Tab-separated table of C-alpha atoms in Angstrom:
chain	number	residue	atom	x	y	z
A	30	MET	CA	-53.523	-42.374	-84.587
A	31	THR	CA	-51.311	-44.326	-87.018
A	32	PRO	CA	-48.705	-46.494	-85.269
A	33	THR	CA	-45.166	-45.208	-85.852
A	34	PRO	CA	-41.823	-45.982	-84.202
A	35	LEU	CA	-41.975	-42.637	-82.391
A	36	LEU	CA	-45.467	-43.315	-81.006
A	37	ARG	CA	-44.357	-46.764	-79.912
A	38	LEU	CA	-41.360	-45.270	-78.079
A	39	MET	CA	-43.536	-42.588	-76.465
A	40	THR	CA	-45.977	-45.231	-75.266
A	41	LYS	CA	-43.207	-47.415	-73.839
A	42	VAL	CA	-41.588	-44.498	-72.013
A	43	ALA	CA	-44.970	-43.370	-70.636
A	44	ARG	CA	-45.849	-46.860	-69.349
A	45	LEU	CA	-42.479	-47.275	-67.662
A	46	TYR	CA	-42.820	-43.896	-65.985
A	47	TYR	CA	-46.491	-43.798	-65.015
A	48	GLU	CA	-47.426	-47.479	-64.625
A	49	GLN	CA	-44.190	-49.016	-63.357
A	50	GLY	CA	-42.973	-45.987	-61.403
A	51	MET	CA	-39.486	-45.900	-62.908
A	52	ARG	CA	-37.449	-42.701	-62.653
A	53	GLN	CA	-36.512	-40.873	-65.825
A	54	ALA	CA	-32.819	-41.713	-65.307
A	55	GLU	CA	-33.663	-45.429	-65.046
A	56	ILE	CA	-35.775	-45.294	-68.231
A	57	ALA	CA	-32.964	-43.530	-70.062
A	58	ALA	CA	-30.467	-46.212	-69.026
A	59	GLN	CA	-32.809	-49.093	-69.933
A	60	LEU	CA	-33.724	-47.732	-73.374
A	61	ASP	CA	-30.342	-46.180	-74.212
A	62	LEU	CA	-31.767	-42.673	-74.380
A	63	SER	CA	-30.646	-39.385	-72.877
A	64	GLN	CA	-32.600	-38.243	-69.823
A	65	SER	CA	-33.525	-35.020	-71.620
A	66	ARG	CA	-35.074	-37.041	-74.453
A	67	VAL	CA	-37.090	-39.119	-71.967
A	68	SER	CA	-38.439	-35.880	-70.523
A	69	ARG	CA	-39.376	-34.590	-73.993
A	70	LEU	CA	-41.091	-37.891	-74.879
A	71	LEU	CA	-43.207	-37.743	-71.713
A	72	LYS	CA	-44.324	-34.191	-72.504
A	73	GLN	CA	-45.100	-35.185	-76.105
A	74	ALA	CA	-47.052	-38.236	-74.921
A	75	GLU	CA	-49.266	-35.954	-72.881
A	76	LYS	CA	-49.736	-33.611	-75.833
A	77	GLU	CA	-50.681	-36.508	-78.149
A	78	GLY	CA	-53.239	-37.842	-75.676
A	79	ILE	CA	-51.318	-41.014	-74.888
A	80	VAL	CA	-51.126	-39.817	-71.290
A	81	ARG	CA	-54.163	-38.153	-69.726
A	82	ILE	CA	-53.776	-36.782	-66.250
A	83	THR	CA	-56.834	-36.373	-64.036
A	84	VAL	CA	-57.055	-35.096	-60.480
A	85	ALA	CA	-59.555	-36.851	-58.232
A	86	VAL	CA	-60.770	-34.150	-55.834
A	87	PRO	CA	-61.584	-35.654	-52.410
A	88	GLN	CA	-65.102	-35.274	-51.059
A	89	GLY	CA	-65.578	-32.058	-49.110
A	90	PHE	CA	-63.226	-30.024	-51.311
A	91	HIS	CA	-64.570	-27.506	-53.838
A	92	ALA	CA	-61.724	-26.923	-56.280
A	93	GLU	CA	-63.881	-25.878	-59.256
A	94	LEU	CA	-65.808	-23.409	-57.111
A	95	GLU	CA	-62.528	-21.955	-55.827
A	96	ASP	CA	-61.230	-21.588	-59.395
A	97	ARG	CA	-64.426	-19.833	-60.439
A	98	LEU	CA	-64.207	-17.321	-57.585
A	99	GLN	CA	-60.577	-16.605	-58.430
A	100	VAL	CA	-61.509	-15.801	-62.045
A	101	LEU	CA	-64.650	-13.822	-61.173
A	102	TYR	CA	-63.042	-11.574	-58.575
A	103	GLY	CA	-59.356	-11.541	-59.513
A	104	LEU	CA	-58.399	-13.372	-56.336
A	105	ARG	CA	-54.906	-14.663	-55.693
A	106	GLU	CA	-56.517	-17.618	-53.893
A	107	ALA	CA	-59.944	-18.749	-52.728
A	108	VAL	CA	-60.504	-21.405	-50.064
A	109	VAL	CA	-64.031	-22.815	-49.883
A	110	VAL	CA	-64.849	-24.822	-46.762
A	111	ASP	CA	-67.524	-27.465	-46.466
A	112	CYS	CA	-70.585	-26.823	-44.289
A	113	GLU	CA	-73.625	-28.984	-43.743
A	114	HIS	CA	-76.025	-26.057	-43.258
A	115	ASP	CA	-76.303	-22.511	-44.585
A	116	ASP	CA	-75.859	-21.052	-41.115
A	117	ASP	CA	-73.843	-18.080	-39.849
A	118	GLN	CA	-72.393	-19.812	-36.778
A	119	GLU	CA	-71.533	-23.025	-38.593
A	120	ALA	CA	-69.803	-21.012	-41.319
A	121	LEU	CA	-67.870	-19.027	-38.700
A	122	ARG	CA	-66.497	-22.177	-37.053
A	123	ALA	CA	-65.552	-23.850	-40.348
A	124	ILE	CA	-63.898	-20.715	-41.740
A	125	GLY	CA	-61.936	-20.206	-38.516
A	126	ALA	CA	-60.534	-23.738	-38.674
A	127	ALA	CA	-59.652	-23.393	-42.371
A	128	ALA	CA	-58.007	-20.013	-41.778
A	129	ALA	CA	-55.802	-21.489	-39.041
A	130	ALA	CA	-54.635	-24.228	-41.420
A	131	TYR	CA	-54.089	-21.710	-44.235
A	132	LEU	CA	-51.978	-19.429	-42.056
A	133	GLU	CA	-49.933	-22.277	-40.580
A	134	THR	CA	-49.112	-23.671	-44.045
A	135	THR	CA	-48.454	-20.425	-45.973
A	136	LEU	CA	-46.785	-18.134	-43.438
A	137	THR	CA	-43.136	-17.503	-44.292
A	138	SER	CA	-40.318	-16.351	-42.052
A	139	GLY	CA	-40.002	-12.585	-41.666
A	140	GLU	CA	-43.554	-11.666	-42.668
A	141	ILE	CA	-45.318	-8.769	-40.980
A	142	LEU	CA	-48.963	-9.532	-40.256
A	143	GLY	CA	-51.741	-7.017	-39.807
A	144	ILE	CA	-54.867	-8.015	-37.896
A	145	SER	CA	-58.151	-6.193	-37.386
A	146	SER	CA	-59.531	-5.999	-33.871
A	147	TRP	CA	-63.178	-6.960	-33.845
A	148	SER	CA	-63.989	-10.153	-35.720
A	149	GLU	CA	-65.514	-13.315	-34.304
A	150	THR	CA	-64.091	-15.255	-37.241
A	151	LEU	CA	-60.564	-14.101	-36.390
A	152	LEU	CA	-61.133	-15.348	-32.848
A	153	ALA	CA	-62.228	-18.716	-34.247
A	154	MET	CA	-59.015	-18.824	-36.304
A	155	LEU	CA	-56.874	-18.228	-33.205
A	156	ASP	CA	-58.761	-20.922	-31.289
A	157	ASN	CA	-57.705	-23.439	-33.965
A	158	MET	CA	-54.050	-22.420	-34.318
A	159	HIS	CA	-50.988	-24.098	-32.829
A	160	PRO	CA	-47.713	-22.349	-31.866
A	161	SER	CA	-45.267	-22.250	-34.780
A	162	ALA	CA	-42.355	-24.698	-34.473
A	163	GLN	CA	-40.463	-22.897	-37.254
A	164	PRO	CA	-39.157	-19.310	-37.457
A	165	GLY	CA	-42.341	-17.328	-37.972
A	166	ALA	CA	-43.502	-13.781	-38.535
A	167	GLU	CA	-41.403	-10.773	-37.623
A	168	ALA	CA	-44.339	-8.866	-36.147
A	169	VAL	CA	-48.122	-8.675	-35.782
A	170	VAL	CA	-49.548	-5.179	-36.200
A	171	GLN	CA	-52.961	-4.057	-34.937
A	172	ILE	CA	-54.614	-2.250	-37.882
A	173	LEU	CA	-57.774	-0.898	-36.230
A	174	GLY	CA	-57.969	0.980	-32.944
A	175	GLY	CA	-59.030	-1.289	-30.162
A	176	SER	CA	-60.069	0.492	-27.006
A	177	GLY	CA	-63.767	1.121	-26.457
A	178	ASN	CA	-66.218	-0.042	-23.814
A	179	PRO	CA	-64.124	-0.621	-20.636
A	180	ALA	CA	-65.574	-4.138	-20.297
A	181	ALA	CA	-64.122	-5.078	-23.687
A	182	GLU	CA	-61.130	-2.731	-23.845
A	183	GLY	CA	-58.450	-5.412	-23.565
A	184	HIS	CA	-59.887	-7.598	-26.307
A	185	ALA	CA	-57.996	-6.101	-29.262
A	186	THR	CA	-54.626	-6.105	-27.532
A	187	ARG	CA	-55.182	-9.692	-26.342
A	188	LEU	CA	-56.055	-10.770	-29.872
A	189	THR	CA	-52.908	-9.108	-31.286
A	190	SER	CA	-50.736	-10.524	-28.487
A	191	ARG	CA	-52.152	-14.008	-28.892
A	192	LEU	CA	-51.512	-14.126	-32.645
A	193	ALA	CA	-47.995	-12.760	-32.114
A	194	GLN	CA	-47.259	-15.549	-29.637
A	195	LEU	CA	-48.627	-18.197	-32.003
A	196	VAL	CA	-46.501	-17.052	-34.949
A	197	GLY	CA	-43.428	-16.098	-32.925
A	198	GLY	CA	-43.479	-12.377	-33.733
A	199	GLU	CA	-43.461	-9.062	-31.905
A	200	ALA	CA	-46.866	-7.551	-31.058
A	201	ARG	CA	-47.273	-3.938	-32.203
A	202	PHE	CA	-50.330	-2.172	-30.823
A	203	LEU	CA	-52.404	0.788	-31.999
A	204	PRO	CA	-53.092	2.722	-28.758
A	205	ALA	CA	-56.326	4.403	-29.818
A	206	PRO	CA	-60.068	3.758	-30.101
A	207	GLY	CA	-61.421	2.388	-33.335
A	208	VAL	CA	-63.944	5.235	-33.518
A	209	VAL	CA	-63.729	8.651	-31.885
A	210	GLY	CA	-66.387	11.299	-31.346
A	211	SER	CA	-65.230	13.873	-33.890
A	212	ARG	CA	-62.882	14.551	-36.788
A	213	GLU	CA	-60.882	16.874	-34.526
A	214	SER	CA	-60.391	14.104	-31.948
A	215	ALA	CA	-59.162	11.757	-34.680
A	216	ARG	CA	-56.650	14.322	-35.925
A	217	ALA	CA	-55.375	14.915	-32.415
A	218	LEU	CA	-54.863	11.209	-31.856
A	219	LEU	CA	-53.108	10.759	-35.197
A	220	ASP	CA	-50.664	13.491	-34.137
A	221	ASP	CA	-49.795	11.522	-30.989
A	222	PRO	CA	-46.259	10.093	-31.470
A	223	PHE	CA	-47.236	6.596	-30.308
A	224	VAL	CA	-50.270	6.439	-32.602
A	225	ALA	CA	-48.240	7.915	-35.476
A	226	ALA	CA	-45.569	5.239	-34.979
A	227	ALA	CA	-48.227	2.517	-35.030
A	228	MET	CA	-49.675	3.915	-38.273
A	229	ARG	CA	-46.197	3.829	-39.875
A	230	TRP	CA	-45.819	0.152	-38.923
A	231	MET	CA	-48.889	-0.572	-41.037
A	232	GLU	CA	-46.974	0.422	-44.186
A	233	GLU	CA	-44.730	-2.642	-43.733
A	234	ILE	CA	-47.502	-5.275	-43.574
A	235	THR	CA	-47.112	-8.204	-46.009
A	236	LEU	CA	-50.234	-10.130	-44.937
A	237	ALA	CA	-53.350	-8.391	-43.621
A	238	ILE	CA	-56.008	-10.597	-42.005
A	239	VAL	CA	-59.442	-9.008	-41.859
A	240	GLY	CA	-63.087	-9.782	-41.327
A	241	ILE	CA	-65.880	-8.385	-43.478
A	242	GLY	CA	-68.736	-6.839	-41.528
A	243	ALA	CA	-72.379	-6.400	-42.419
A	244	LEU	CA	-73.897	-2.954	-41.949
A	245	THR	CA	-75.516	-4.123	-38.706
A	246	PRO	CA	-72.606	-4.740	-36.305
A	247	SER	CA	-71.948	-8.128	-34.742
A	248	LYS	CA	-72.524	-8.656	-31.012
A	249	LEU	CA	-68.756	-8.598	-30.449
A	250	LEU	CA	-68.301	-5.247	-32.190
A	251	ALA	CA	-71.378	-3.763	-30.509
A	252	ALA	CA	-70.010	-4.781	-27.088
A	253	SER	CA	-66.690	-3.075	-27.836
A	254	GLY	CA	-68.164	0.406	-28.098
A	255	ASN	CA	-66.471	0.780	-31.490
A	256	VAL	CA	-69.682	1.326	-33.439
A	257	PHE	CA	-71.643	4.212	-34.796
A	258	THR	CA	-75.044	5.190	-33.431
A	259	ALA	CA	-78.301	3.893	-34.923
A	260	GLU	CA	-78.771	7.296	-36.604
A	261	GLU	CA	-75.282	7.159	-38.091
A	262	LEU	CA	-75.820	3.603	-39.368
A	263	HIS	CA	-79.098	4.778	-40.918
A	264	GLU	CA	-77.148	7.532	-42.676
A	265	LEU	CA	-74.714	4.951	-44.044
A	266	ASP	CA	-77.644	2.820	-45.204
A	267	GLU	CA	-79.117	5.841	-47.016
A	268	LEU	CA	-75.751	6.329	-48.741
A	269	GLY	CA	-75.868	2.724	-49.992
A	270	ALA	CA	-73.395	1.077	-47.614
A	271	VAL	CA	-73.687	-2.723	-47.393
A	272	GLY	CA	-70.656	-3.616	-45.295
A	273	ASP	CA	-67.234	-2.688	-43.989
A	274	ILE	CA	-63.657	-3.778	-43.510
A	275	CYS	CA	-62.066	-2.216	-40.424
A	276	LEU	CA	-65.085	0.130	-40.121
A	277	ARG	CA	-64.448	1.492	-43.635
A	278	PHE	CA	-67.753	1.194	-45.463
A	279	PHE	CA	-68.465	0.411	-49.129
A	280	ASP	CA	-71.536	-0.093	-51.297
A	281	ALA	CA	-72.791	-3.135	-53.241
A	282	ASP	CA	-70.461	-2.348	-56.157
A	283	GLY	CA	-67.426	-2.067	-53.926
A	284	VAL	CA	-67.251	1.716	-54.074
A	285	PRO	CA	-66.119	3.341	-50.797
A	286	VAL	CA	-68.948	5.275	-49.133
A	287	ALA	CA	-67.859	8.848	-48.574
A	288	SER	CA	-69.111	10.341	-45.322
A	289	THR	CA	-67.864	12.413	-42.415
A	290	LEU	CA	-68.053	9.247	-40.267
A	291	ASP	CA	-65.035	7.871	-42.111
A	292	GLU	CA	-62.909	10.696	-40.706
A	293	ARG	CA	-63.518	9.447	-37.158
A	294	VAL	CA	-62.015	5.957	-37.644
A	295	ILE	CA	-58.458	5.263	-36.450
A	296	GLY	CA	-56.883	2.551	-38.595
A	297	LEU	CA	-56.201	1.499	-42.168
A	298	ASP	CA	-58.445	2.885	-44.901
A	299	LEU	CA	-59.701	0.830	-47.853
A	300	GLU	CA	-56.881	1.849	-50.205
A	301	GLN	CA	-54.293	0.905	-47.582
A	302	ILE	CA	-56.043	-2.420	-46.984
A	303	LYS	CA	-55.352	-3.317	-50.646
A	304	ARG	CA	-51.597	-2.698	-50.447
A	305	PRO	CA	-50.151	-5.788	-48.700
A	306	ARG	CA	-49.016	-8.625	-50.949
A	307	ARG	CA	-51.855	-10.673	-49.436
A	308	THR	CA	-55.016	-9.313	-47.886
A	309	LEU	CA	-56.902	-12.282	-46.461
A	310	ALA	CA	-60.605	-11.972	-45.675
A	311	LEU	CA	-62.367	-14.480	-43.423
A	312	ALA	CA	-66.100	-14.185	-43.967
A	313	GLY	CA	-69.189	-16.248	-44.709
A	314	GLY	CA	-72.773	-16.974	-43.802
A	315	PRO	CA	-76.016	-15.592	-45.253
A	316	ARG	CA	-76.045	-12.444	-43.074
A	317	LYS	CA	-72.814	-11.171	-44.639
A	318	PHE	CA	-73.373	-12.113	-48.279
A	319	SER	CA	-73.969	-8.573	-49.626
A	320	ALA	CA	-70.981	-7.261	-47.673
A	321	ILE	CA	-68.679	-10.026	-48.955
A	322	GLN	CA	-69.870	-9.502	-52.517
A	323	GLY	CA	-69.263	-5.748	-52.267
A	324	ALA	CA	-65.771	-6.251	-50.824
A	325	LEU	CA	-64.846	-8.628	-53.651
A	326	ARG	CA	-66.248	-6.302	-56.316
A	327	GLY	CA	-64.132	-3.518	-54.824
A	328	ARG	CA	-61.021	-5.755	-54.975
A	329	PHE	CA	-60.178	-4.850	-51.388
A	330	VAL	CA	-58.928	-8.395	-50.665
A	331	ASN	CA	-57.068	-10.917	-52.809
A	332	VAL	CA	-57.469	-14.047	-50.674
A	333	LEU	CA	-60.866	-15.239	-49.429
A	334	ILE	CA	-61.812	-18.055	-47.083
A	335	THR	CA	-65.563	-18.655	-47.079
A	336	ASP	CA	-68.200	-21.395	-46.814
A	337	ARG	CA	-69.573	-23.318	-49.791
A	338	PHE	CA	-73.072	-21.805	-49.633
A	339	THR	CA	-71.690	-18.264	-49.782
A	340	ALA	CA	-69.243	-19.318	-52.495
A	341	GLU	CA	-72.049	-20.738	-54.629
A	342	ARG	CA	-73.981	-17.479	-54.355
A	343	LEU	CA	-70.866	-15.462	-55.196
A	344	ALA	CA	-70.071	-17.703	-58.166
A	345	GLY	CA	-73.335	-16.661	-59.804
A	346	ASP	CA	-72.236	-13.006	-59.825
A	347	TRP	CA	-71.464	-12.615	-63.519
A	348	SER	CA	-71.650	-8.818	-63.248
A	349	SER	CA	-68.161	-9.012	-61.690
A	350	VAL	CA	-66.581	-10.857	-64.629
A	351	PRO	CA	-64.222	-8.767	-66.786
A	352	GLU	CA	-65.411	-8.450	-70.404
A	353	GLU	CA	-62.485	-10.460	-71.775
A	354	VAL	CA	-63.407	-13.370	-69.453
A	355	SER	CA	-67.164	-13.345	-69.973
A	356	ALA	CA	-66.984	-12.801	-73.751
């Protein structure tokens, strides 16, 4: 680079700004320049390579991995949390803590949250949250029916109520089971005015918070009574299902699995789950990898919080990269 008066001026302005911490107005006054010219010189100094900006990522953060997941799966945001071991329970705890921090720092006044009923990771998130000191959400809407086994019947309403209290919003419940015995029972419930009103509330959700389930239900979901029989799960397996969101099943490519079982679920379907401005999935651990991968391939969620081991496996999934990216 040949020394010129302009390069000399750029260098001087850059050193005053970056090394001596002077404000642009102070530099302009000292060098008899306009503030707009100082701003242009700083931008040009960066373009010419006089100024090189680097970001030192602290240990335990995985910014490049997050960027890769966002490109691979078209995510609005990915949050990758650090874990020492590739373990389901360790991942659950770390994801829950990260999800609490994410929600507390990104929730804006007036939002309407949707929350699924039967996720251990969602419980871990609530355990790590603190009551909002600022005006919070307008409402928290239950997006999957909650009643089931009498011993666990109050769980879904408690989860919805607890999140509503934490974010300062109104709790709106879905007074129905997650799964009913027949298509006719589901239709009858959906005609109930209270259930119908709850389903309409779901159309207003701006942030849906969901878990991603493996085909084999978790202990929490199994205890709720909101699960299909072993024969029905075998049928789903035969149809290629690898996981679910709100008991709506999909295959490894993210294609919804069509079956009569789907007609017995009371709650959001997969197309509705996509509609909020943000659909946040909390999921990780080796047991759920295929389910998480399928959900991302189906573009059912646009924000993901997961552990680093799962993220590394997902980042190797080049079959999900659009042609214009991978070319």
